[in-house]
Amino acid sequence: MSGKSYIVTLKDTVPEGEVSKFKQFIDSLGGAITHEFSLIKGYTVHLPEALHIDKLKDGFGSIIANVEEDKEVSIQK
């Protein structure tokens, strides 16, 4: 699957109905939720390469707390 993955965290106060709309929107863009976190309202979202994360922010910016590209991190020795 070509594209990029992002970790998207929603605000704690977001009602479940808005969360469902968010998930449907991801699907309608040709994306996929590849992981759902259990302690926070957070998701790993895979979006097609041609689709920029701003499209997601434009549609649901009011309920999104944070977006980061999902990538490997390391510490320096």
XYZ file of N, CA and C in Angstrom:
231
model
N 0.854 -1.171 0.000
C 0.000 0.000 0.000
C 0.902 1.236 0.000
N 0.885 2.002 -1.070
C 1.698 3.203 -1.188
C 1.025 4.361 -0.469
N 1.822 5.163 0.195
C 1.278 6.305 0.911
C 2.078 6.581 2.161
N 1.482 7.333 3.068
C 2.127 7.679 4.331
C 1.194 7.358 5.488
N 1.814 7.067 6.621
C 1.046 6.811 7.835
C 1.255 7.943 8.824
N 0.195 8.251 9.546
C 0.204 9.323 10.535
C -0.422 8.820 11.823
N 0.045 9.356 12.938
C -0.614 9.117 14.213
C -1.495 10.334 14.459
N -2.790 10.090 14.535
C -3.765 11.167 14.717
C -4.418 10.993 16.085
N -4.314 12.028 16.904
C -4.941 12.022 18.221
C -6.106 12.997 18.209
N -7.264 12.512 18.641
C -8.443 13.365 18.729
C -8.552 13.941 20.140
N -9.247 15.049 20.248
C -9.467 15.665 21.561
C -10.294 14.726 22.436
N -10.009 14.735 23.733
C -10.703 13.846 24.678
C -12.207 14.070 24.717
N -12.640 15.276 24.409
C -14.059 15.636 24.532
C -14.898 15.300 23.298
N -14.292 14.710 22.291
C -15.003 14.413 21.042
C -16.031 13.307 21.280
N -17.306 13.570 20.945
C -18.338 12.537 21.113
C -18.142 11.382 20.123
N -18.652 10.229 20.495
C -18.479 9.020 19.682
C -19.035 9.186 18.264
N -20.099 9.964 18.109
C -20.664 10.199 16.777
C -19.678 10.891 15.846
N -18.914 11.841 16.379
C -17.899 12.534 15.577
C -16.731 11.610 15.254
N -16.400 10.724 16.196
C -15.336 9.747 15.953
C -15.737 8.840 14.790
N -16.987 8.416 14.764
C -17.483 7.571 13.664
C -17.405 8.299 12.327
N -17.771 9.579 12.312
C -17.682 10.378 11.081
C -16.233 10.504 10.626
N -15.322 10.692 11.574
C -13.898 10.774 11.273
C -13.420 9.484 10.598
N -13.796 8.338 11.154
C -13.402 7.042 10.594
C -13.974 6.854 9.189
N -15.220 7.240 8.983
C -15.844 7.127 7.661
C -15.154 8.036 6.652
N -14.737 9.217 7.100
C -14.051 10.164 6.228
C -12.715 9.586 5.760
N -11.981 8.960 6.666
C -10.712 8.315 6.308
C -10.963 7.295 5.204
N -11.980 6.476 5.385
C -12.329 5.445 4.408
C -12.719 6.064 3.068
N -13.481 7.152 3.098
C -13.935 7.793 1.853
C -12.777 8.411 1.067
N -11.682 8.726 1.751
C -10.501 9.283 1.084
C -9.609 8.199 0.486
N -9.973 6.947 0.710
C -9.140 5.846 0.233
C -8.074 5.464 1.235
N -8.211 5.979 2.453
C -7.256 5.672 3.509
C -7.741 4.520 4.366
N -6.970 4.236 5.410
C -7.330 3.149 6.314
C -6.810 3.447 7.712
N -7.572 3.050 8.699
C -7.100 3.100 10.077
C -6.442 1.753 10.339
N -5.131 1.794 10.591
C -4.381 0.550 10.752
C -4.166 0.169 12.212
N -4.409 1.114 13.121
C -4.300 0.809 14.550
C -5.159 1.797 15.333
N -5.810 1.288 16.356
C -6.613 2.137 17.239
C -6.058 1.990 18.654
N -5.655 3.106 19.251
C -5.104 3.081 20.603
C -6.235 2.968 21.616
N -5.983 2.275 22.713
C -7.053 2.039 23.683
C -7.085 3.056 24.827
N -5.965 3.664 25.163
C -5.946 4.601 26.288
C -6.301 6.029 25.901
N -6.135 6.351 24.640
C -6.443 7.695 24.142
C -7.291 7.567 22.886
N -7.899 8.663 22.473
C -8.623 8.666 21.196
C -7.586 8.920 20.109
N -6.839 7.871 19.791
C -5.774 7.997 18.816
C -5.785 6.855 17.826
N -5.300 7.148 16.624
C -5.347 6.191 15.531
C -4.088 6.315 14.685
N -3.636 5.197 14.132
C -2.643 5.243 13.080
C -3.431 5.195 11.782
N -3.242 6.225 10.971
C -4.019 6.399 9.746
C -3.081 6.332 8.556
N -3.394 5.470 7.597
C -2.616 5.385 6.360
C -3.395 6.092 5.252
N -2.751 7.074 4.623
C -3.388 7.828 3.541
C -2.629 7.620 2.242
N -3.336 7.573 1.114
C -2.668 7.436 -0.180
C -1.653 8.558 -0.401
N -0.607 8.265 -1.150
C 0.477 9.223 -1.412
C -0.033 10.540 -1.980
N -1.014 10.473 -2.859
C -1.522 11.680 -3.525
C -2.331 12.569 -2.581
N -2.693 12.049 -1.425
C -3.538 12.788 -0.496
C -2.691 13.373 0.622
N -2.743 14.672 0.770
C -1.966 15.336 1.812
C -2.751 15.371 3.116
N -2.047 15.337 4.217
C -2.682 15.320 5.540
C -3.550 16.557 5.768
N -3.283 17.648 5.057
C -4.094 18.858 5.210
C -5.557 18.610 4.858
N -5.819 17.683 3.953
C -7.203 17.334 3.600
C -7.941 16.831 4.842
N -7.253 16.042 5.634
C -7.837 15.528 6.867
C -8.027 16.649 7.882
N -7.036 17.509 8.005
C -7.118 18.631 8.945
C -8.224 19.607 8.546
N -8.407 19.817 7.239
C -9.466 20.715 6.773
C -10.847 20.182 7.149
N -11.028 18.888 7.039
C -12.329 18.291 7.325
C -12.625 18.107 8.803
N -11.582 17.856 9.601
C -11.805 17.512 11.004
C -10.861 18.230 11.961
N -10.340 19.363 11.561
C -9.400 20.117 12.387
C -9.926 20.488 13.758
N -11.235 20.672 13.863
C -11.805 21.091 15.151
C -11.791 19.976 16.201
N -11.657 18.719 15.777
C -11.643 17.620 16.748
C -10.266 16.972 16.879
N -9.326 17.364 16.029
C -7.981 16.784 16.057
C -7.108 17.544 17.048
N -6.484 16.799 17.956
C -5.573 17.403 18.930
C -4.148 17.452 18.388
N -3.741 16.404 17.649
C -2.363 16.330 17.179
C -2.249 15.371 15.999
N -1.322 15.685 15.085
C -1.014 14.807 13.954
C 0.501 14.744 13.813
N 1.032 13.533 13.745
C 2.460 13.338 13.515
C 2.637 12.240 12.488
N 3.642 12.391 11.635
C 3.952 11.314 10.706
C 4.433 10.118 11.518
N 3.933 8.940 11.196
C 4.322 7.715 11.891
C 5.617 7.224 11.273
N 6.694 7.334 12.027
C 7.985 6.892 11.511
C 8.825 6.368 12.659
N 9.840 5.647 12.309
C 10.738 5.083 13.301
C 11.562 6.188 13.950
N 11.705 6.109 15.241
C 12.538 7.070 15.966
C 13.626 6.307 16.707
N 14.730 6.981 16.957
C 15.825 6.352 17.690
C 16.534 7.401 18.532
N 17.342 6.931 19.446
C 18.141 7.840 20.253
C 19.597 7.706 19.831
N 20.339 8.767 20.003
C 21.760 8.727 19.666
C 22.543 8.268 20.881
N 23.591 7.518 20.626
C 24.461 7.061 21.722
C 25.606 8.012 21.899
